[in-house]
Tab-separated table of C-alpha atoms in Angstrom:
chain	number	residue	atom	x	y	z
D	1	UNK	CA	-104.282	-1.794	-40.537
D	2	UNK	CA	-105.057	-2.331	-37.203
D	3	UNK	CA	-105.263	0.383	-34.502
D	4	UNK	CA	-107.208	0.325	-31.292
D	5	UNK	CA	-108.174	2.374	-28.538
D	6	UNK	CA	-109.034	1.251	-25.003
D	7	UNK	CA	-111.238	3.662	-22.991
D	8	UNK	CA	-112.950	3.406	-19.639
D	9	UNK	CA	-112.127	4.446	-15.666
D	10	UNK	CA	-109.039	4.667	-14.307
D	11	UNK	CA	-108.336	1.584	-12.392
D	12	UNK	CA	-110.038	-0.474	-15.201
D	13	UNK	CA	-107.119	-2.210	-16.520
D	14	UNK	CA	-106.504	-0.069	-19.538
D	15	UNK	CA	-102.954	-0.689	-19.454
D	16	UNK	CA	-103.109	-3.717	-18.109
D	17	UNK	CA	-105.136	-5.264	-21.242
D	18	UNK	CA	-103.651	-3.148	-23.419
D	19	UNK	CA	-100.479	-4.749	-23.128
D	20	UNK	CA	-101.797	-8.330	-22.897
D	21	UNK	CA	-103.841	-7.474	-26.361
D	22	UNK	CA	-100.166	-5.761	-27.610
D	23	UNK	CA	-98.480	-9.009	-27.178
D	24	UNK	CA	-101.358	-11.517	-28.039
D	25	UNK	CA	-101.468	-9.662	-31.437
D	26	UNK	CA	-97.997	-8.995	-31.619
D	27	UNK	CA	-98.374	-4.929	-32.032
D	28	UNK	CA	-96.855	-2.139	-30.517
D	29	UNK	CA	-98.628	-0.898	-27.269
D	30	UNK	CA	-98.924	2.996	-26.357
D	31	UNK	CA	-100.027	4.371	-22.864
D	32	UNK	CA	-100.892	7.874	-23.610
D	33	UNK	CA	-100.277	8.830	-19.999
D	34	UNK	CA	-96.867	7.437	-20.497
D	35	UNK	CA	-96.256	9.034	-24.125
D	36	UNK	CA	-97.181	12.518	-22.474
D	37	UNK	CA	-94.844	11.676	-19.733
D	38	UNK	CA	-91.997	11.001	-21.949
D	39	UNK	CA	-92.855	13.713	-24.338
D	40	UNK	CA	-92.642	16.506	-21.915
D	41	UNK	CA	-90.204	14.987	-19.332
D	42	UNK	CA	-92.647	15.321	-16.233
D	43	UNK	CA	-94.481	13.372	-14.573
D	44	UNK	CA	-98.705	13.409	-14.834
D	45	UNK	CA	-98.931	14.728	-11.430
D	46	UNK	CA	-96.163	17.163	-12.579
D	47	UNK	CA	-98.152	18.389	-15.268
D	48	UNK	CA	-101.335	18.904	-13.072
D	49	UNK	CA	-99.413	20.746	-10.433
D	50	UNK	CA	-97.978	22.666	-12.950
D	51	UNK	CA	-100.570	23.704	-15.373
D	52	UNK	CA	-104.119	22.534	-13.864
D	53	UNK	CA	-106.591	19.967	-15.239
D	54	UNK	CA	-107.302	22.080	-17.973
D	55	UNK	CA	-104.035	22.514	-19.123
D	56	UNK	CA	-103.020	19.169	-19.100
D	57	UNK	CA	-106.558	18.505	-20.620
D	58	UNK	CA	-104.908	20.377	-23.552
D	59	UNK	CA	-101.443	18.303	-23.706
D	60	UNK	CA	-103.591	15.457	-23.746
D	61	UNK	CA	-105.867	16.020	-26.696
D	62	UNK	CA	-102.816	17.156	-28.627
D	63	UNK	CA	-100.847	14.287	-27.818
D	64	UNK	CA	-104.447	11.738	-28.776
D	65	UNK	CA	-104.169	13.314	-32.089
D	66	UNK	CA	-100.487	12.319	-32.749
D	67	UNK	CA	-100.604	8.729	-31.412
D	68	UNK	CA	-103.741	7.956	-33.029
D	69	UNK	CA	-102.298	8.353	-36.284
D	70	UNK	CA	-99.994	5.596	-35.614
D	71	UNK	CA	-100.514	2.160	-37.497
D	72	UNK	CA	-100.894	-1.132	-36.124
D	73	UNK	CA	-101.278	0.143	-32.623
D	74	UNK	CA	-102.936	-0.623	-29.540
D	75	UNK	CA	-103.758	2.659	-27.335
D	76	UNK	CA	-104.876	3.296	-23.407
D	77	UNK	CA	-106.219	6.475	-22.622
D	78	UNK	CA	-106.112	8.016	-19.698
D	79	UNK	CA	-109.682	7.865	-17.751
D	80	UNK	CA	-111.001	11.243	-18.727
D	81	UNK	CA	-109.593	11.036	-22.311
D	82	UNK	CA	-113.041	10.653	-24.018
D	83	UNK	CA	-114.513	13.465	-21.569
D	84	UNK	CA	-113.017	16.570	-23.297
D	85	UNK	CA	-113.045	18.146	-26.525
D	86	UNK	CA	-114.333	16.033	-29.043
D	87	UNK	CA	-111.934	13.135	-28.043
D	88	UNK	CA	-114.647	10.630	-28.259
D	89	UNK	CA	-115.840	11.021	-31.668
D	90	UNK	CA	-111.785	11.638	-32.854
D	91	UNK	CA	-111.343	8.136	-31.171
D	92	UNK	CA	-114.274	6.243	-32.918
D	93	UNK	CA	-113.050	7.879	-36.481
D	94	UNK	CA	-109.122	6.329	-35.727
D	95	UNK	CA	-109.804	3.722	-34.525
D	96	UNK	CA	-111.384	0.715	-32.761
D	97	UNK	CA	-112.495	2.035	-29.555
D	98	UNK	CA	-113.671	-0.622	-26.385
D	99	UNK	CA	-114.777	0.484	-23.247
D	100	UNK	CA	-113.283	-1.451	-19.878
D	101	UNK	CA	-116.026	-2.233	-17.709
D	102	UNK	CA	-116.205	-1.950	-14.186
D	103	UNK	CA	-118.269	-1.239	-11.618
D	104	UNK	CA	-117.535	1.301	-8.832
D	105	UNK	CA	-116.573	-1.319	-6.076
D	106	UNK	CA	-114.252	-3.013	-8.592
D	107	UNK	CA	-112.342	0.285	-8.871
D	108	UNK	CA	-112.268	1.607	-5.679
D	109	UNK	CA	-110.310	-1.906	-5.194
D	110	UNK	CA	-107.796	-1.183	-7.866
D	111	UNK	CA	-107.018	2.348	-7.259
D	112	UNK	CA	-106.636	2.254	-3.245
D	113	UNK	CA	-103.560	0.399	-3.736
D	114	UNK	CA	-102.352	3.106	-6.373
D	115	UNK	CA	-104.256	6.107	-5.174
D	116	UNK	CA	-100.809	8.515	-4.632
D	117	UNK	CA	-100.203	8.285	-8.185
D	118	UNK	CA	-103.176	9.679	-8.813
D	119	UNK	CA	-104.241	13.626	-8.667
D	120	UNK	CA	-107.671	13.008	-8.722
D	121	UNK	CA	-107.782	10.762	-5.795
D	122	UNK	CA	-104.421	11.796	-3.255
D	123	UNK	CA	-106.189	13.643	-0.746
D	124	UNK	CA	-109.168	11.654	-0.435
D	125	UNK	CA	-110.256	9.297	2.213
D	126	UNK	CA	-111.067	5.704	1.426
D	127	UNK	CA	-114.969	7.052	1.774
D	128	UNK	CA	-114.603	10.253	-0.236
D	129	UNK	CA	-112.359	7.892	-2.866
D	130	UNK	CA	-115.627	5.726	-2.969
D	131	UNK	CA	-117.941	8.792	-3.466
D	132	UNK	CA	-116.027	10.303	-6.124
D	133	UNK	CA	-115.439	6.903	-8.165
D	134	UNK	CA	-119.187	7.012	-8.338
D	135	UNK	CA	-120.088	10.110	-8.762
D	136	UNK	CA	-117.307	10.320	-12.280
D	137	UNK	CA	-118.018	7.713	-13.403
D	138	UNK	CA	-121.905	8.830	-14.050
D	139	UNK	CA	-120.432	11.677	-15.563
D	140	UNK	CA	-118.234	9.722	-17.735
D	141	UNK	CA	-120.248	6.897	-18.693
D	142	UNK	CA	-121.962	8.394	-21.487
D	143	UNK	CA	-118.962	9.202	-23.124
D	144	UNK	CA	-117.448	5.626	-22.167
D	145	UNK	CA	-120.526	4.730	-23.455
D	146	UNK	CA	-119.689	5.549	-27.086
D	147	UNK	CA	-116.880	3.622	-27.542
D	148	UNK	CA	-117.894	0.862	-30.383
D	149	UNK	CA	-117.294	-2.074	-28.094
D	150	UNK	CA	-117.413	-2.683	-24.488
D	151	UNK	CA	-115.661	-5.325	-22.755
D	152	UNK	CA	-116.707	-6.247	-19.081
D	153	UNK	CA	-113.578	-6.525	-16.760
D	154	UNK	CA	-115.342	-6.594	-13.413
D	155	UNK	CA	-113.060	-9.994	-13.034
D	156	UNK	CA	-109.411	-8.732	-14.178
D	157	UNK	CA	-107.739	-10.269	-10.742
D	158	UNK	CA	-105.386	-12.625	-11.877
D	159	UNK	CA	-103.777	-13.712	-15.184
D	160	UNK	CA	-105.726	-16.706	-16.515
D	161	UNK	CA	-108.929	-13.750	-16.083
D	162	UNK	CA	-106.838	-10.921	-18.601
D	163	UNK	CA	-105.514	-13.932	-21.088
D	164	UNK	CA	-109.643	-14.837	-20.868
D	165	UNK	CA	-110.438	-11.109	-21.334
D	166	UNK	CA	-107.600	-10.641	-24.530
D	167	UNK	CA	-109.840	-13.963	-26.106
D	168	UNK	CA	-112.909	-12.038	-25.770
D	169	UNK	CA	-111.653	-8.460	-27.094
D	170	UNK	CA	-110.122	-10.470	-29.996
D	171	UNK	CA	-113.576	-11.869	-30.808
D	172	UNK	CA	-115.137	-8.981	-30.031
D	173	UNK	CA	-113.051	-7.375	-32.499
D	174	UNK	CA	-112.468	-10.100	-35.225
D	175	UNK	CA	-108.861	-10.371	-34.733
């Protein structure tokens, strides 16, 4: 059985990887943001209007528990995922877990194009955006940290790079 879990900031490429590794391996491919989404027919921003961080902190943990039990999966968790509860040490008992790597310039990159879609960042300007990417991710990097494998993806910017990054996981991972 094979069933793994990629971890790391948003903007990292989570999904991005996660469903280059899905189709490289030929297994189904869950975003969790996506299953919540689906699950309780509103959007993420919906849900953190709606019920706060910590409420959708909550939705999130119980919806990591169901899709982890899944077989012959590939996962992406949302950024703060492995922040709460005990979500990391779940994660590393389920599954395979591998942290995206990438350093605070790299995301600021990939998440100015995005940032509306994403609570955490809306309101910000491009230098507060660049402030707070740095400041969470030192707060997240030790749980990031934990994951059993990390895979640098500092140079995710075109195809031939995530094809060259799916090689390396599946090494990485002996797949």
């Amino acid at each position: 059985m094979t069933r793994i879990i990629l971890i790391g900031y948003m903007g990292a490429g989570k999904t991005t990887v996660g469903k280059a590794l899905s189709q490289s391996l030929a297994l189904p491919f869950y975003d969790l943001d996506w299953y919540i989404e689906e699950r309780y027919r509103r959007t993420i921003p919906q849900i953190f209007a709606e019920n706060g961080e910590n409420g959708f902190r909550e939705i999130e943990q119980k919806v990591l528990h169901e899709v982890a039990e899944f077989e012959n999966v590939i996962i992406s968790c949302g950024g703060g995922t492995p922040c709460f509860f005990d979500n990391m040490e779940y994660m590393n008992r389920q599954a395979q877990t591998v942290y995206l790597k990438a350093s605070p310039d790299v995301l600021f990159q990939h998440l100015k194009m995005g940032k509306v879609e994403r609570p955490l960042l809306k309101d910000k300007t491009e230098d507060e955006m660049k402030q707070y990417i740095r400041d969470s991710l030192a707060v997240r990097e030790p749980f990031y940290s934990r994951a059993q494998y990390t895979l640098d993806v500092n140079l995710l910017e075109n195809y031939d790079k995530i094809k060259d990054s799916v090689r390396l996981l599946r090494e990485l991972l002996n797949l």
